[in-house]
PDB file of C-alpha atoms in Angstrom:
ATOM      1  CA  GLY A 183       9.612  -9.189  -8.584  1.00 66.00           C
ATOM      2  CA  ALA A 184      11.597  -6.631  -6.656  1.00 78.00           C
ATOM      3  CA  VAL A 185      12.084  -7.239  -2.967  1.00 89.00           C
ATOM      4  CA  VAL A 186      11.802  -4.641  -0.194  1.00 94.00           C
ATOM      5  CA  SER A 187      12.597  -5.544   3.371  1.00 95.00           C
ATOM      6  CA  GLN A 188      11.847  -3.858   6.631  1.00 97.00           C
ATOM      7  CA  HIS A 189      13.456  -4.128  10.025  1.00 97.00           C
ATOM      8  CA  PRO A 190      12.353  -4.739  12.660  1.00 97.00           C
ATOM      9  CA  SER A 191       9.095  -6.544  11.899  1.00 96.00           C
ATOM     10  CA  TRP A 192       7.733  -5.778  15.351  1.00 97.00           C
ATOM     11  CA  VAL A 193       8.961  -3.387  17.983  1.00 97.00           C
ATOM     12  CA  ILE A 194       7.647  -2.485  21.469  1.00 97.00           C
ATOM     13  CA  CYS A 195       8.937   0.688  23.020  1.00 95.00           C
ATOM     14  CA  LYS A 196       8.122   2.812  26.024  1.00 96.00           C
ATOM     15  CA  SER A 197       6.374   6.120  25.762  1.00 97.00           C
ATOM     16  CA  GLY A 198       8.775   8.989  25.314  1.00 97.00           C
ATOM     17  CA  THR A 199      11.490   6.957  23.598  1.00 97.00           C
ATOM     18  CA  SER A 200      12.441   6.974  19.927  1.00 97.00           C
ATOM     19  CA  VAL A 201      12.422   4.048  17.556  1.00 97.00           C
ATOM     20  CA  LYS A 202      14.016   3.620  14.109  1.00 97.00           C
ATOM     21  CA  ILE A 203      12.549   1.516  11.340  1.00 97.00           C
ATOM     22  CA  GLU A 204      14.672   0.593   8.301  1.00 97.00           C
ATOM     23  CA  CYS A 205      13.438   0.032   4.782  1.00 96.00           C
ATOM     24  CA  ARG A 206      15.789  -1.642   2.258  1.00 95.00           C
ATOM     25  CA  SER A 207      15.442  -2.378  -1.462  1.00 93.00           C
ATOM     26  CA  LEU A 208      17.364  -5.672  -1.808  1.00 92.00           C
ATOM     27  CA  ASP A 209      17.723  -6.093  -5.596  1.00 88.00           C
ATOM     28  CA  PHE A 210      17.196  -2.716  -7.111  1.00 88.00           C
ATOM     29  CA  GLN A 211      18.128   0.895  -6.609  1.00 89.00           C
ATOM     30  CA  ALA A 212      15.214   2.835  -5.114  1.00 88.00           C
ATOM     31  CA  THR A 213      15.152   6.377  -6.266  1.00 87.00           C
ATOM     32  CA  THR A 214      12.050   7.070  -4.327  1.00 91.00           C
ATOM     33  CA  MET A 215      10.711   5.494  -1.130  1.00 93.00           C
ATOM     34  CA  PHE A 216       7.348   6.010   0.497  1.00 94.00           C
ATOM     35  CA  TRP A 217       6.286   5.634   4.108  1.00 96.00           C
ATOM     36  CA  TYR A 218       2.763   4.638   4.967  1.00 96.00           C
ATOM     37  CA  ARG A 219       0.818   4.140   8.153  1.00 96.00           C
ATOM     38  CA  GLN A 220      -2.059   1.671   8.563  1.00 93.00           C
ATOM     39  CA  PHE A 221      -4.382   1.396  11.457  1.00 89.00           C
ATOM     40  CA  PRO A 222      -6.358  -1.873  12.049  1.00 86.00           C
ATOM     41  CA  LYS A 223      -8.934  -2.505   9.353  1.00 82.00           C
ATOM     42  CA  GLN A 224      -8.095   0.685   7.588  1.00 86.00           C
ATOM     43  CA  SER A 225      -6.300   1.514   4.394  1.00 87.00           C
ATOM     44  CA  LEU A 226      -2.779   2.796   3.909  1.00 91.00           C
ATOM     45  CA  MET A 227      -2.281   6.465   4.557  1.00 92.00           C
ATOM     46  CA  LEU A 228       0.799   8.047   2.903  1.00 93.00           C
ATOM     47  CA  MET A 229       2.988   9.831   5.415  1.00 95.00           C
ATOM     48  CA  ALA A 230       5.876  11.048   3.326  1.00 94.00           C
ATOM     49  CA  THR A 231       7.806  10.597   0.100  1.00 92.00           C
ATOM     50  CA  SER A 232      11.568  10.568   0.118  1.00 90.00           C
ATOM     51  CA  ASN A 233      13.965  10.819  -2.755  1.00 87.00           C
ATOM     52  CA  GLU A 234      17.565   9.743  -2.343  1.00 82.00           C
ATOM     53  CA  GLY A 235      19.773  12.548  -1.164  1.00 80.00           C
ATOM     54  CA  SER A 236      17.008  15.063  -0.574  1.00 83.00           C
ATOM     55  CA  LYS A 237      14.632  16.021   2.159  1.00 87.00           C
ATOM     56  CA  ALA A 238      11.389  14.071   2.501  1.00 91.00           C
ATOM     57  CA  THR A 239       8.051  15.549   1.482  1.00 92.00           C
ATOM     58  CA  TYR A 240       5.472  15.079   4.175  1.00 95.00           C
ATOM     59  CA  GLU A 241       1.733  14.809   3.693  1.00 93.00           C
ATOM     60  CA  GLN A 242      -0.545  17.330   5.255  1.00 93.00           C
ATOM     61  CA  GLY A 243      -1.035  16.642   8.970  1.00 94.00           C
ATOM     62  CA  VAL A 244       2.113  14.592   9.400  1.00 95.00           C
ATOM     63  CA  GLU A 245       4.603  16.114  11.842  1.00 94.00           C
ATOM     64  CA  LYS A 246       7.963  16.141  10.203  1.00 92.00           C
ATOM     65  CA  ASP A 247       9.760  16.744  13.513  1.00 94.00           C
ATOM     66  CA  LYS A 248       8.133  13.655  15.021  1.00 96.00           C
ATOM     67  CA  PHE A 249       8.554  11.289  12.054  1.00 97.00           C
ATOM     68  CA  LEU A 250      12.132  11.803  10.815  1.00 95.00           C
ATOM     69  CA  ILE A 251      12.850  10.260   7.423  1.00 94.00           C
ATOM     70  CA  ASN A 252      16.331   9.768   6.011  1.00 90.00           C
ATOM     71  CA  HIS A 253      17.035   8.396   2.522  1.00 88.00           C
ATOM     72  CA  ALA A 254      20.778   8.407   2.568  1.00 81.00           C
ATOM     73  CA  SER A 255      21.404   5.781  -0.118  1.00 89.00           C
ATOM     74  CA  LEU A 256      19.644   4.236  -3.085  1.00 89.00           C
ATOM     75  CA  THR A 257      18.792   1.120  -1.075  1.00 92.00           C
ATOM     76  CA  LEU A 258      18.043   2.393   2.444  1.00 93.00           C
ATOM     77  CA  SER A 259      15.500   4.707   4.013  1.00 94.00           C
ATOM     78  CA  THR A 260      14.825   5.060   7.704  1.00 95.00           C
ATOM     79  CA  LEU A 261      11.802   6.318   9.656  1.00 97.00           C
ATOM     80  CA  THR A 262      12.464   7.440  13.210  1.00 97.00           C
ATOM     81  CA  VAL A 263       9.482   7.996  15.450  1.00 97.00           C
ATOM     82  CA  THR A 264      10.671  10.413  18.063  1.00 97.00           C
ATOM     83  CA  SER A 265       9.181  10.775  21.578  1.00 96.00           C
ATOM     84  CA  ALA A 266       6.723   7.967  20.726  1.00 96.00           C
ATOM     85  CA  HIS A 267       3.273   7.940  22.369  1.00 96.00           C
ATOM     86  CA  PRO A 268       0.689   5.176  22.566  1.00 96.00           C
ATOM     87  CA  GLU A 269      -1.279   6.873  19.762  1.00 95.00           C
ATOM     88  CA  ASP A 270       1.695   6.291  17.480  1.00 96.00           C
ATOM     89  CA  SER A 271       1.146   2.571  17.741  1.00 96.00           C
ATOM     90  CA  SER A 272       0.375   1.414  14.252  1.00 96.00           C
ATOM     91  CA  PHE A 273       1.597  -0.674  11.335  1.00 96.00           C
ATOM     92  CA  TYR A 274       4.231   1.231   9.320  1.00 97.00           C
ATOM     93  CA  ILE A 275       4.877   0.105   5.711  1.00 97.00           C
ATOM     94  CA  CYS A 276       7.422   1.372   3.293  1.00 97.00           C
ATOM     95  CA  SER A 277       7.463   1.053  -0.519  1.00 95.00           C
ATOM     96  CA  ALA A 278      10.027   1.777  -3.115  1.00 93.00           C
ATOM     97  CA  ILE A 279      10.213   2.453  -6.843  1.00 90.00           C
ATOM     98  CA  ALA A 280      13.202   2.344  -9.198  1.00 84.00           C
ATOM     99  CA  ARG A 281      14.138   4.983 -11.649  1.00 76.00           C
ATOM    100  CA  GLY A 282      11.720   4.992 -14.637  1.00 72.00           C
ATOM    101  CA  ILE A 283       9.541   2.353 -13.073  1.00 73.00           C
ATOM    102  CA  TYR A 284       6.284   3.416 -11.484  1.00 70.00           C
ATOM    103  CA  GLU A 285       5.227   0.188  -9.767  1.00 81.00           C
ATOM    104  CA  GLN A 286       5.588   0.478  -6.033  1.00 87.00           C
ATOM    105  CA  TYR A 287       6.966  -2.523  -4.214  1.00 90.00           C
ATOM    106  CA  PHE A 288       5.977  -2.784  -0.585  1.00 94.00           C
ATOM    107  CA  GLY A 289       7.883  -4.005   2.395  1.00 95.00           C
ATOM    108  CA  PRO A 290       6.314  -6.475   4.824  1.00 95.00           C
ATOM    109  CA  GLY A 291       5.617  -3.774   7.373  1.00 96.00           C
ATOM    110  CA  THR A 292       6.673  -2.986  10.927  1.00 97.00           C
ATOM    111  CA  ARG A 293       4.280  -3.223  13.860  1.00 97.00           C
ATOM    112  CA  LEU A 294       4.981  -0.551  16.443  1.00 97.00           C
ATOM    113  CA  THR A 295       3.524  -0.788  19.919  1.00 97.00           C
ATOM    114  CA  VAL A 296       4.144   2.025  22.292  1.00 97.00           C
ATOM    115  CA  THR A 297       3.394   1.217  25.954  1.00 96.00           C
TER     116      THR A 297
ATOM    117  CA  GLN B 185     -16.070  12.617  -0.634  1.00 71.00           C
ATOM    118  CA  LYS B 186     -13.049  10.365  -0.776  1.00 78.00           C
ATOM    119  CA  GLU B 187     -11.040  10.372  -3.966  1.00 87.00           C
ATOM    120  CA  VAL B 188     -11.308   6.530  -4.161  1.00 92.00           C
ATOM    121  CA  GLU B 189     -14.248   4.597  -2.754  1.00 93.00           C
ATOM    122  CA  GLN B 190     -14.199   0.912  -2.084  1.00 94.00           C
ATOM    123  CA  ASP B 191     -16.757  -1.250  -0.287  1.00 90.00           C
ATOM    124  CA  PRO B 192     -15.142  -2.551   2.944  1.00 87.00           C
ATOM    125  CA  GLY B 193     -16.977  -5.842   2.900  1.00 87.00           C
ATOM    126  CA  PRO B 194     -16.477  -8.425   4.215  1.00 93.00           C
ATOM    127  CA  LEU B 195     -17.295 -10.347   1.102  1.00 96.00           C
ATOM    128  CA  SER B 196     -17.775 -14.069   1.815  1.00 96.00           C
ATOM    129  CA  VAL B 197     -17.978 -16.532  -1.039  1.00 97.00           C
ATOM    130  CA  PRO B 198     -17.738 -20.355  -1.333  1.00 97.00           C
ATOM    131  CA  GLU B 199     -14.644 -21.865  -2.779  1.00 98.00           C
ATOM    132  CA  GLY B 200     -14.735 -21.953  -6.567  1.00 97.00           C
ATOM    133  CA  ALA B 201     -16.978 -18.908  -6.896  1.00 97.00           C
ATOM    134  CA  ILE B 202     -16.139 -15.695  -8.722  1.00 97.00           C
ATOM    135  CA  VAL B 203     -15.055 -12.812  -6.500  1.00 97.00           C
ATOM    136  CA  SER B 204     -16.043  -9.434  -7.840  1.00 97.00           C
ATOM    137  CA  LEU B 205     -14.442  -6.305  -6.400  1.00 97.00           C
ATOM    138  CA  ASN B 206     -14.750  -2.735  -7.444  1.00 96.00           C
ATOM    139  CA  CYS B 207     -13.720   0.856  -6.809  1.00 96.00           C
ATOM    140  CA  THR B 208     -14.981   4.209  -7.970  1.00 95.00           C
ATOM    141  CA  TYR B 209     -12.923   7.341  -8.228  1.00 94.00           C
ATOM    142  CA  SER B 210     -13.543  10.992  -8.692  1.00 91.00           C
ATOM    143  CA  ASN B 211     -10.432  12.474 -10.211  1.00 86.00           C
ATOM    144  CA  SER B 212     -10.285  12.399 -13.995  1.00 83.00           C
ATOM    145  CA  ALA B 213      -6.535  12.898 -13.836  1.00 83.00           C
ATOM    146  CA  PHE B 214      -6.089   9.398 -12.552  1.00 83.00           C
ATOM    147  CA  GLN B 215      -4.359   7.355 -15.242  1.00 84.00           C
ATOM    148  CA  TYR B 216      -2.904   4.267 -13.657  1.00 89.00           C
ATOM    149  CA  PHE B 217      -4.818   1.622 -11.841  1.00 93.00           C
ATOM    150  CA  MET B 218      -3.592  -1.166  -9.564  1.00 94.00           C
ATOM    151  CA  TRP B 219      -4.922  -3.907  -7.416  1.00 96.00           C
ATOM    152  CA  TYR B 220      -2.994  -5.077  -4.362  1.00 95.00           C
ATOM    153  CA  ARG B 221      -3.645  -8.053  -2.127  1.00 96.00           C
ATOM    154  CA  GLN B 222      -2.790  -7.736   1.584  1.00 95.00           C
ATOM    155  CA  TYR B 223      -2.732 -10.618   4.046  1.00 94.00           C
ATOM    156  CA  SER B 224      -3.168  -9.814   7.702  1.00 89.00           C
ATOM    157  CA  ARG B 225      -0.105  -8.070   9.178  1.00 86.00           C
ATOM    158  CA  LYS B 226       1.776  -8.150   5.869  1.00 91.00           C
ATOM    159  CA  GLY B 227       2.629  -5.585   3.253  1.00 92.00           C
ATOM    160  CA  PRO B 228       0.514  -5.202   0.110  1.00 94.00           C
ATOM    161  CA  GLU B 229       1.438  -7.381  -2.875  1.00 92.00           C
ATOM    162  CA  LEU B 230       0.863  -6.041  -6.392  1.00 91.00           C
ATOM    163  CA  LEU B 231      -1.580  -8.183  -8.369  1.00 93.00           C
ATOM    164  CA  MET B 232      -2.586  -6.213 -11.412  1.00 92.00           C
ATOM    165  CA  TYR B 233      -1.468  -2.988 -13.079  1.00 89.00           C
ATOM    166  CA  THR B 234      -3.195  -1.264 -15.999  1.00 89.00           C
ATOM    167  CA  TYR B 235      -3.358   2.197 -17.504  1.00 85.00           C
ATOM    168  CA  SER B 236      -6.103   2.012 -20.133  1.00 84.00           C
ATOM    169  CA  SER B 237      -9.783   1.272 -20.348  1.00 88.00           C
ATOM    170  CA  GLY B 238     -10.699  -2.324 -21.015  1.00 90.00           C
ATOM    171  CA  ASN B 239      -9.797  -5.668 -19.578  1.00 92.00           C
ATOM    172  CA  LYS B 240      -6.516  -7.197 -18.544  1.00 93.00           C
ATOM    173  CA  GLU B 241      -6.225 -10.836 -17.639  1.00 95.00           C
ATOM    174  CA  ASP B 242      -3.532 -12.608 -15.637  1.00 94.00           C
ATOM    175  CA  GLY B 243      -4.295 -16.215 -14.724  1.00 96.00           C
ATOM    176  CA  ARG B 244      -7.377 -16.261 -12.489  1.00 97.00           C
ATOM    177  CA  PHE B 245      -7.440 -12.462 -12.191  1.00 97.00           C
ATOM    178  CA  THR B 246      -9.078 -10.024 -14.511  1.00 97.00           C
ATOM    179  CA  ALA B 247      -8.825  -6.239 -14.078  1.00 96.00           C
ATOM    180  CA  GLN B 248     -11.395  -4.040 -15.764  1.00 96.00           C
ATOM    181  CA  VAL B 249     -11.213  -0.259 -16.149  1.00 95.00           C
ATOM    182  CA  ASP B 250     -13.955   2.022 -17.356  1.00 94.00           C
ATOM    183  CA  LYS B 251     -12.581   5.558 -17.432  1.00 91.00           C
ATOM    184  CA  SER B 252     -15.797   7.074 -18.698  1.00 91.00           C
ATOM    185  CA  SER B 253     -17.561   5.819 -15.560  1.00 93.00           C
ATOM    186  CA  LYS B 254     -14.547   6.197 -13.289  1.00 93.00           C
ATOM    187  CA  TYR B 255     -15.073   2.594 -12.245  1.00 94.00           C
ATOM    188  CA  ILE B 256     -12.522  -0.227 -11.845  1.00 96.00           C
ATOM    189  CA  SER B 257     -13.064  -3.863 -11.101  1.00 97.00           C
ATOM    190  CA  LEU B 258     -11.142  -6.961 -10.210  1.00 97.00           C
ATOM    191  CA  PHE B 259     -12.509 -10.441 -10.772  1.00 97.00           C
ATOM    192  CA  ILE B 260     -11.079 -13.565  -9.270  1.00 98.00           C
ATOM    193  CA  ARG B 261     -12.165 -16.799 -10.920  1.00 98.00           C
ATOM    194  CA  ASP B 262     -12.204 -20.199  -9.252  1.00 98.00           C
ATOM    195  CA  SER B 263     -11.534 -18.650  -5.849  1.00 97.00           C
ATOM    196  CA  GLN B 264      -9.512 -20.532  -3.309  1.00 97.00           C
ATOM    197  CA  PRO B 265      -9.295 -20.237   0.477  1.00 97.00           C
ATOM    198  CA  SER B 266      -5.783 -18.859  -0.018  1.00 96.00           C
ATOM    199  CA  ASP B 267      -7.407 -15.862  -1.806  1.00 97.00           C
ATOM    200  CA  SER B 268      -8.874 -14.814   1.577  1.00 97.00           C
ATOM    201  CA  ALA B 269      -7.290 -11.389   2.161  1.00 97.00           C
ATOM    202  CA  THR B 270      -7.914  -7.704   1.905  1.00 95.00           C
ATOM    203  CA  TYR B 271      -7.879  -6.344  -1.616  1.00 97.00           C
ATOM    204  CA  LEU B 272      -6.896  -2.701  -2.163  1.00 96.00           C
ATOM    205  CA  CYS B 273      -7.359  -0.682  -5.278  1.00 96.00           C
ATOM    206  CA  ALA B 274      -4.767   2.024  -5.841  1.00 94.00           C
ATOM    207  CA  ILE B 275      -4.840   4.732  -8.418  1.00 92.00           C
ATOM    208  CA  ARG B 276      -2.438   7.477  -9.409  1.00 85.00           C
ATOM    209  CA  ALA B 277      -2.243  10.406 -11.736  1.00 76.00           C
ATOM    210  CA  ALA B 278       1.054  11.336 -13.419  1.00 68.00           C
ATOM    211  CA  GLY B 279       3.723  11.140 -10.822  1.00 71.00           C
ATOM    212  CA  ASN B 280       4.424   8.545  -8.188  1.00 77.00           C
ATOM    213  CA  LYS B 281       1.918   9.094  -5.422  1.00 85.00           C
ATOM    214  CA  LEU B 282      -0.748   6.368  -4.999  1.00 89.00           C
ATOM    215  CA  THR B 283      -4.243   6.950  -3.635  1.00 90.00           C
ATOM    216  CA  PHE B 284      -5.674   3.867  -2.034  1.00 92.00           C
ATOM    217  CA  GLY B 285      -9.212   2.714  -1.590  1.00 93.00           C
ATOM    218  CA  GLY B 286     -10.215   1.571   1.857  1.00 92.00           C
ATOM    219  CA  GLY B 287      -9.770  -2.156   0.995  1.00 94.00           C
ATOM    220  CA  THR B 288     -12.374  -4.953   0.733  1.00 96.00           C
ATOM    221  CA  ARG B 289     -11.991  -7.990   3.015  1.00 95.00           C
ATOM    222  CA  VAL B 290     -12.608 -11.235   1.181  1.00 97.00           C
ATOM    223  CA  LEU B 291     -13.264 -14.612   2.789  1.00 97.00           C
ATOM    224  CA  VAL B 292     -13.312 -17.716   0.616  1.00 97.00           C
ATOM    225  CA  LYS B 293     -14.909 -20.613   2.505  1.00 97.00           C
ATOM    226  CA  PRO B 294     -13.859 -24.161   1.720  1.00 95.00           C
TER     227      PRO B 294
END
């Protein structure tokens, strides 16, 4: 199956700083990538959808100025959490799909802890 | 009312038993149905994908869809301790966006 990686797997940052999370499709070209957020014992909540070369589409209630998404190439999307606060601590997961394929392949997730 | 409802469990079964999981949904536009398995602190892994009513089998897993009742199921035969995980149903209409159920935690006891 298709492989999606994320880096870092775990990051701790101080309140007020920014942190960048990378999502890469390793063996296919991802025309669309998705970013999800998951709190403990809860399901995945879609934050935004990004298509290569265009601006991300954010779900209702997600602050686009706080969660910056860049999808500059067909294999890389980044999520930057700006001015992080403790309530941003969560598990962030990306997924990717290839052109004409509708199965979403998920990355292993990134655990963000804001102190 | 959530678009996709799933019993959170936990569901505890002895090794070798059949695990039965299900989701209900409200939107008739949903056409594609998936089951994912998620281990703790890992990303979801796609188990089954179907788009029509009826059964689909893959090894020990059987996915069942009843569009008339808006009800989907996943059965795991001969369950193993390694099947202990959270199982998420995910559904989508035309387009790419998935709507997830809340997930059911499953514990298979040796």
